[in-house]
Short mmCIF file of C-alpha atoms in Angstrom, two decimals:
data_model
loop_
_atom_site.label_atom_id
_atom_site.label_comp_id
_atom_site.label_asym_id
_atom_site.label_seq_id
_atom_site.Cartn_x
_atom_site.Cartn_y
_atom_site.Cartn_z
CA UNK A 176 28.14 23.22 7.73
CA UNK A 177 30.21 20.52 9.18
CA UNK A 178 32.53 19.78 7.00
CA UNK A 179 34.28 23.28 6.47
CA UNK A 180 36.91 21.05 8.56
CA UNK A 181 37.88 19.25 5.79
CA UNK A 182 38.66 22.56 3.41
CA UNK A 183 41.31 23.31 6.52
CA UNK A 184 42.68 19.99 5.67
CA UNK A 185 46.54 20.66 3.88
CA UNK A 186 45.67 19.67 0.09
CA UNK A 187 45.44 16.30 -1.36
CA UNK A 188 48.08 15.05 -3.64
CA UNK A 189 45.54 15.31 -6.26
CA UNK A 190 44.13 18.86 -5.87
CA UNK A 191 43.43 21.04 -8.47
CA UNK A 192 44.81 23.79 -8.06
CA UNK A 193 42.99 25.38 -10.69
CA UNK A 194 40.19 25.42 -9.01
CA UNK A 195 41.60 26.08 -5.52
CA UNK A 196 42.80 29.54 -6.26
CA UNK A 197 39.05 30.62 -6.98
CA UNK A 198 38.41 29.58 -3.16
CA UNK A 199 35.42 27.16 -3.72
CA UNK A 200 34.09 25.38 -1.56
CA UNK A 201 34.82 21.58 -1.62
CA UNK A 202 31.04 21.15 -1.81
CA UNK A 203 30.63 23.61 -4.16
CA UNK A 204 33.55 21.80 -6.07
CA UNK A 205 31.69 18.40 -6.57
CA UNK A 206 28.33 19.85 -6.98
CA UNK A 207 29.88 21.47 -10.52
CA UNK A 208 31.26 18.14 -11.12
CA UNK A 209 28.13 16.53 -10.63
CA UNK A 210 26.25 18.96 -13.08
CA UNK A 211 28.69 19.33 -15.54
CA UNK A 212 29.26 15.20 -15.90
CA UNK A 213 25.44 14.92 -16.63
CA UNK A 214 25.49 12.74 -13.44
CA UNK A 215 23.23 14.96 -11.37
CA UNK A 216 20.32 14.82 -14.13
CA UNK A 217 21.08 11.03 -14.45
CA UNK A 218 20.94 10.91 -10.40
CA UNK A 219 17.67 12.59 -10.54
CA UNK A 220 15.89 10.73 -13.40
CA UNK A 221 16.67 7.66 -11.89
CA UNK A 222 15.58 8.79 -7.88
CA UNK A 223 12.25 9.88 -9.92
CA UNK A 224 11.76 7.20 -11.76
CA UNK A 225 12.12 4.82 -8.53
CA UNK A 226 9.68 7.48 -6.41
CA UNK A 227 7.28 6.96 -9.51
CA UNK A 228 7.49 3.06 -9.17
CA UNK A 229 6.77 2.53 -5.74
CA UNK A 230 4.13 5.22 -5.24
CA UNK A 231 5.60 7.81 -3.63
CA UNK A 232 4.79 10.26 -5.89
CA UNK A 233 0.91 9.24 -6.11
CA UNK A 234 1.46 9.55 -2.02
CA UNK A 235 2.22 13.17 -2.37
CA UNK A 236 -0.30 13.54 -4.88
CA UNK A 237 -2.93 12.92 -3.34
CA UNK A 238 -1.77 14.52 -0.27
CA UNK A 239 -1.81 17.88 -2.69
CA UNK A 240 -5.14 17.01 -4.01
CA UNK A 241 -6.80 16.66 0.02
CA UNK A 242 -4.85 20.31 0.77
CA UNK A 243 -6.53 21.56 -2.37
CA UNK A 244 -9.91 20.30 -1.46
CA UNK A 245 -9.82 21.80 1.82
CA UNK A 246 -8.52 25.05 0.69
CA UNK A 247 -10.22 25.87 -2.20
CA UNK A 248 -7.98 25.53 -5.23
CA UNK A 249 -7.79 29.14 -6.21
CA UNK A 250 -6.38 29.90 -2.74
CA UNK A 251 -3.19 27.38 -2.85
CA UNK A 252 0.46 28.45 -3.88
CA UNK A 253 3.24 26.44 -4.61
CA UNK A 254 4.64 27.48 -0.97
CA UNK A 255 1.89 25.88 0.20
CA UNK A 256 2.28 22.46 -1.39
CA UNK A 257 5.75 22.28 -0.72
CA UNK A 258 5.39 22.80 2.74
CA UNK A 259 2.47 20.09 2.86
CA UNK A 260 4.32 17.58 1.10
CA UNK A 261 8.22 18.33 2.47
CA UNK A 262 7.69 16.55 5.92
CA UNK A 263 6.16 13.64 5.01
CA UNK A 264 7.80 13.03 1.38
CA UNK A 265 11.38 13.17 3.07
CA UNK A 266 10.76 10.61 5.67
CA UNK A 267 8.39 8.21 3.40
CA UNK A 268 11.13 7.48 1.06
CA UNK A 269 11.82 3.33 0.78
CA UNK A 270 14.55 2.43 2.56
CA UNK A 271 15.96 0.48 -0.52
CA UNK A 272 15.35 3.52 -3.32
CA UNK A 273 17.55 5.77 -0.68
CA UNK A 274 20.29 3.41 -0.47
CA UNK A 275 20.36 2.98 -4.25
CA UNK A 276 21.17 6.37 -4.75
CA UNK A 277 23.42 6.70 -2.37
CA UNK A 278 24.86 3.85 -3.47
CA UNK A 279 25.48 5.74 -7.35
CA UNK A 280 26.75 9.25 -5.11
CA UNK A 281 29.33 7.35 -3.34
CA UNK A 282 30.52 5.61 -5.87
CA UNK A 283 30.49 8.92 -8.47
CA UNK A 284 32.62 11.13 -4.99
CA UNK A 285 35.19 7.65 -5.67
CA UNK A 286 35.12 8.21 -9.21
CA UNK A 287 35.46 12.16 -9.00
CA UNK A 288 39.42 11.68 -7.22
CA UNK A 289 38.82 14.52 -4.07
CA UNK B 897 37.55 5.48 -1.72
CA UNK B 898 41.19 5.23 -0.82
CA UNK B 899 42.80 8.88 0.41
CA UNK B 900 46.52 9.48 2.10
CA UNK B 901 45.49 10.92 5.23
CA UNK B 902 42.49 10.70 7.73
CA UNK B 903 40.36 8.09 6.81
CA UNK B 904 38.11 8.10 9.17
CA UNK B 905 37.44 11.92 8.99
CA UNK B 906 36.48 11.39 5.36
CA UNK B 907 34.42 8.88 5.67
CA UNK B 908 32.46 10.33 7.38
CA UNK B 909 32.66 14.03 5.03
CA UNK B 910 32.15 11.44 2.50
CA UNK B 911 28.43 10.01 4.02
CA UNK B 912 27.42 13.64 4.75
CA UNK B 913 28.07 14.74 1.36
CA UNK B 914 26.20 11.85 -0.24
CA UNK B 915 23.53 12.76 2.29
CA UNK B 916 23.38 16.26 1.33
CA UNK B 917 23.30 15.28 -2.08
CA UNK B 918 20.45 13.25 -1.69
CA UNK B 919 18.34 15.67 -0.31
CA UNK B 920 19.08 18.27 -2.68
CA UNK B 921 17.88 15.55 -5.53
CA UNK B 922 14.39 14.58 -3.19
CA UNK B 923 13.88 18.52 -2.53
CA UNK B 924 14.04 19.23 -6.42
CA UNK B 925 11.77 16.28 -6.76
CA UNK B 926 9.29 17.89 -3.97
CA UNK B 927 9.39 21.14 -5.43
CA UNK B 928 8.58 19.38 -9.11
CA UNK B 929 5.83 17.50 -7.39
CA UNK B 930 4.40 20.35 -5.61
CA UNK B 931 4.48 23.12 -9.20
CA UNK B 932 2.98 20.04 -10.88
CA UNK B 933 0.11 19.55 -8.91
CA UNK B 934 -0.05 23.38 -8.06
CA UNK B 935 -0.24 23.80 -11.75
CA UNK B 936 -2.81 20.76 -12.13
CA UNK B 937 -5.37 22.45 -9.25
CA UNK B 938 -5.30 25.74 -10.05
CA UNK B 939 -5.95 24.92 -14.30
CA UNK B 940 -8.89 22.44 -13.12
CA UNK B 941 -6.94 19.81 -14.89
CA UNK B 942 -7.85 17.20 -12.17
CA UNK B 943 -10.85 16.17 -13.28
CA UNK B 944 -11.40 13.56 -10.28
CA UNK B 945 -11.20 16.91 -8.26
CA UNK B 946 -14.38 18.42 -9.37
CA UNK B 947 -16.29 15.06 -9.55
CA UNK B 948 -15.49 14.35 -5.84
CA UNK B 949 -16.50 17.74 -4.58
CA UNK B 950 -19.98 17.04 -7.03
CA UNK B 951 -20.26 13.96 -5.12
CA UNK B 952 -19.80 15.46 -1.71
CA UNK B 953 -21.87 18.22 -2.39
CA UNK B 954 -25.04 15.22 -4.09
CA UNK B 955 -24.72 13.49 -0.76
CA UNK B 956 -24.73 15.95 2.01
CA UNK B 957 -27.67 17.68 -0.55
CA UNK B 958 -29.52 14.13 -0.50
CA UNK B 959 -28.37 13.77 3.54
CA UNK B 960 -30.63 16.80 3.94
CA UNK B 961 -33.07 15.93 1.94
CA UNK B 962 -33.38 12.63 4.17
CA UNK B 963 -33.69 14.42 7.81
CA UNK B 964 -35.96 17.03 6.47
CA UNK B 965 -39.24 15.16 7.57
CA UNK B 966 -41.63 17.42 4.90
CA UNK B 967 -40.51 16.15 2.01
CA UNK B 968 -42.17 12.55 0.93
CA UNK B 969 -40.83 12.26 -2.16
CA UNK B 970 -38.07 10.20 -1.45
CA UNK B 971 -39.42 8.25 1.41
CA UNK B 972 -42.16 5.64 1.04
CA UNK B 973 -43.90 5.50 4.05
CA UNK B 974 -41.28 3.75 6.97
CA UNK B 975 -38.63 2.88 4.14
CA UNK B 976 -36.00 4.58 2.34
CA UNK B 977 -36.53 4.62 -1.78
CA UNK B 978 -32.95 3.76 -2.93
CA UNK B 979 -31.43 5.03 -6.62
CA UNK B 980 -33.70 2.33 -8.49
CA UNK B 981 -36.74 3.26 -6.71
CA UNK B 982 -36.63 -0.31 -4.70
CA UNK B 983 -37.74 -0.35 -0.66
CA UNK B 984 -35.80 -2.68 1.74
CA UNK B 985 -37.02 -3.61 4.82
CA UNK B 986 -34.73 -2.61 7.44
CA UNK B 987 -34.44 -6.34 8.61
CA UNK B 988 -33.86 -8.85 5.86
CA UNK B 989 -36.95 -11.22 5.85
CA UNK B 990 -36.40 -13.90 3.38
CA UNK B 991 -36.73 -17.39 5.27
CA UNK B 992 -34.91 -20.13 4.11
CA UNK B 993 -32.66 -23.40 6.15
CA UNK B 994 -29.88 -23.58 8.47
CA UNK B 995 -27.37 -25.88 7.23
CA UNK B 996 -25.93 -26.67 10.90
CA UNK B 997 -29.60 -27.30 12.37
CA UNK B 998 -32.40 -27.47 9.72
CA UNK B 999 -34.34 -24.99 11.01
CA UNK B 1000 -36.07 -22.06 9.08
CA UNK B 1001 -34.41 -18.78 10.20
CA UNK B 1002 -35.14 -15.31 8.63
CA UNK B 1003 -31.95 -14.00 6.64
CA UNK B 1004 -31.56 -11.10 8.81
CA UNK B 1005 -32.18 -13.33 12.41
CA UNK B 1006 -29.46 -15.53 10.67
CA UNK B 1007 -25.68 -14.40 12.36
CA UNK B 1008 -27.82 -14.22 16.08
CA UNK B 1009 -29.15 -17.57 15.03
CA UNK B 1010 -25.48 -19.17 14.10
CA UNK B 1011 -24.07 -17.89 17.27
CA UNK B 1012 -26.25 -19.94 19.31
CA UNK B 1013 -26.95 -23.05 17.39
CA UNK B 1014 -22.65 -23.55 16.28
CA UNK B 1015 -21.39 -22.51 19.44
CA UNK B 1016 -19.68 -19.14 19.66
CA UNK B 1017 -21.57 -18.55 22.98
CA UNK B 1018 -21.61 -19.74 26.46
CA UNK B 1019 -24.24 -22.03 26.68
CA UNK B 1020 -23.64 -23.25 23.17
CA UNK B 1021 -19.92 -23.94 23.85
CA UNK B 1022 -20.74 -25.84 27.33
CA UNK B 1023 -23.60 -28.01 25.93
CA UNK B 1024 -20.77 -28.91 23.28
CA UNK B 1025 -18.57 -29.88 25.98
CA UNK B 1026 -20.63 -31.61 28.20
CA UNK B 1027 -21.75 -33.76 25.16
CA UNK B 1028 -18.02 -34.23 24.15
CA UNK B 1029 -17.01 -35.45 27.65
CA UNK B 1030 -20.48 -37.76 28.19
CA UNK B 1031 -18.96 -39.57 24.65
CA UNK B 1032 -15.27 -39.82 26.41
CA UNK B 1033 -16.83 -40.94 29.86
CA UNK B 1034 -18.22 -43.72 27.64
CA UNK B 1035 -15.05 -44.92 26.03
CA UNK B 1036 -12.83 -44.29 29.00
CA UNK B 1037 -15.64 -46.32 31.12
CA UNK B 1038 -14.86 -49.00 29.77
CA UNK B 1039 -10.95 -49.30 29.84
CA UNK B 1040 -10.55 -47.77 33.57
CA UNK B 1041 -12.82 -47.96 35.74
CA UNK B 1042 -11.14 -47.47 39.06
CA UNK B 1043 -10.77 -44.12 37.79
CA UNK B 1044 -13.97 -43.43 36.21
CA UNK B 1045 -15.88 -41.92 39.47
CA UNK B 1046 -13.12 -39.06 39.96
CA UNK B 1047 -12.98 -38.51 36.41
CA UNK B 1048 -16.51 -37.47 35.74
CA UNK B 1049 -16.81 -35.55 38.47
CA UNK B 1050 -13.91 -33.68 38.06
CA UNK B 1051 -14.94 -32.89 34.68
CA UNK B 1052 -17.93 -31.10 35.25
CA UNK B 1053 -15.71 -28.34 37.52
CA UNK B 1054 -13.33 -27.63 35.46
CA UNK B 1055 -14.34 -24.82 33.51
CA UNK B 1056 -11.59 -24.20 31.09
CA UNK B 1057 -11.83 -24.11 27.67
CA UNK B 1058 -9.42 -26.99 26.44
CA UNK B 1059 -11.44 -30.64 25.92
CA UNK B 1060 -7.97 -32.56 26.76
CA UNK B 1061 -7.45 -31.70 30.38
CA UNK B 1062 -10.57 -33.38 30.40
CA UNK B 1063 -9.33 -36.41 29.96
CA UNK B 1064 -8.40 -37.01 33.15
CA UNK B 1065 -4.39 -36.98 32.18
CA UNK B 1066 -3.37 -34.67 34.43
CA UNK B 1067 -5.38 -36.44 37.54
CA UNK B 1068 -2.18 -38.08 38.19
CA UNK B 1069 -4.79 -41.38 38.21
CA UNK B 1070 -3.33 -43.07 35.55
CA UNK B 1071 0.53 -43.50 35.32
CA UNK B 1072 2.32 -43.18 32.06
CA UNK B 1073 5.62 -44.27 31.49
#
């Protein structure tokens, strides 16, 4: 993980020490902040809601349904699909839907005073 | 995304973070994907699924039935009976008139026909030049004619495609200003 550097670094003015005592990790930290704030499920409706609107998920559906057919569709597992559709769903993302969310992550780590 | 110390070390934590984050969001999406359409297979919910494999299994069935040379009930002597029980001829032969030349071609002698008679060929495409360059000898005949006995001859070398060269331009016989 590369930035266990940054949990070395001497604590922020800001830290919480609450939290600090019970040795999370700072990643661990903002992922809790992320769920408990709602954001995360916001985060996600919205990425699937802009994968929906530009095809991406019909892309990986039919890449399921071509698996399937070759297959047989009593012999496929969810393993299976997730391996078929993994490779190519990660790197057919539009370059505009990834920078929107990243976009709404930065701005919630700003918001979320590390 | 102002901190006291180390800027540049956290922008960076800052862009890997958001990246991780991202991923975890697309994997959760995958894996959502994936159940769904696990879930949609295996209950035989995708209807589209079981019509396509029908239809791949009709046409490699009537495939078969085509090679297999006992069986006349689909074929009608030389021709193939199609889903309304029509025969085509495998070349089309209704006759009607070329718009470029007037003649009466058959419909399926038609694209072999156009080639020839509107000039995608070789002959075609030189009997359109030559003609082009006997109308410009005539005009330029009359204007220069000094010129006009290296002009035509050169003309009928050249064998490149472009008509202007033709013109006798670049024949350094006429000076332009």
């Amino acid at each position: 993980m590369l930035w266990r550097g940054s949990v070395n670094r001497p604590p922020t003015p800001e830290a919480e020490d609450g939290r600090q005592d019970q040795h999370l990790s700072l990643q661990e930290i903002i992922n809790i902040k992320l769920v408990e704030s709602g954001e995360k499920e916001r985060l996600k409706e919205l990425l699937r809601e802009r994968l929906i609107e530009c095809g991406w998920r019909d892309e990986m559906k039919e890449l399921c349904r071509s698996f399937v057919r070759k297959k047989g569709k009593n012999n496929v597992t969810v393993e299976d699909l997730i391996n078929v559709i993994t490779p190519k769903g990660r790197a057919s993302v539009p370059d505009s839907v990834k920078a929107e969310l990243l976009q709404h992550i930065r701005s919630f780590l700003g918001s979320a005073a590390l | 995304m102002s901190l006291p110390n180390d800027k540049n070390g956290n922008m960076s934590f800052n862009s890997q973070l958001s990246a991780h984050l991202f991923s975890d969001l697309l994997d959760s999406i995958i894996v959502d994907v994936a159940s769904e359409c696990h879930r949609t297979a295996r209950l035989g919910l995708d209807c589209n699924l079981e019509i396509e494999e029908e239809e791949l299994r009709l046409s490699a069935e009537a495939r078969a039935r085509l090679s297999d040379p006992s069986n006349g009930g689909d074929v009608n002597g030389k021709y193939i009976v199609d889903i309304f029980g029509q025969t085509h001829p495998p070349v089309a032969n209704d006759i009607f008139e070329c718009m470029n030349c007037g003649q009466s071609i058959m419909a399926g002698r038609f694209a072999p026909h156009l080639e020839k008679c509107m000039g995608k060929g070789r002959k075609a495409r030189l009997k359109a030049r030559r003609s082009s360059r006997l109308a410009q000898n005539r005009y330029a005949r009359g204007s220069y004619v000094s010129s006009h006995s290296q002009y035509s001859s050169t003309s009928q070398l050249s064998n490149d495609t472009s008509d202007t060269t033709g013109e006798g331009y670049s024949n350094g016989a006429y000076e332009d200003p």
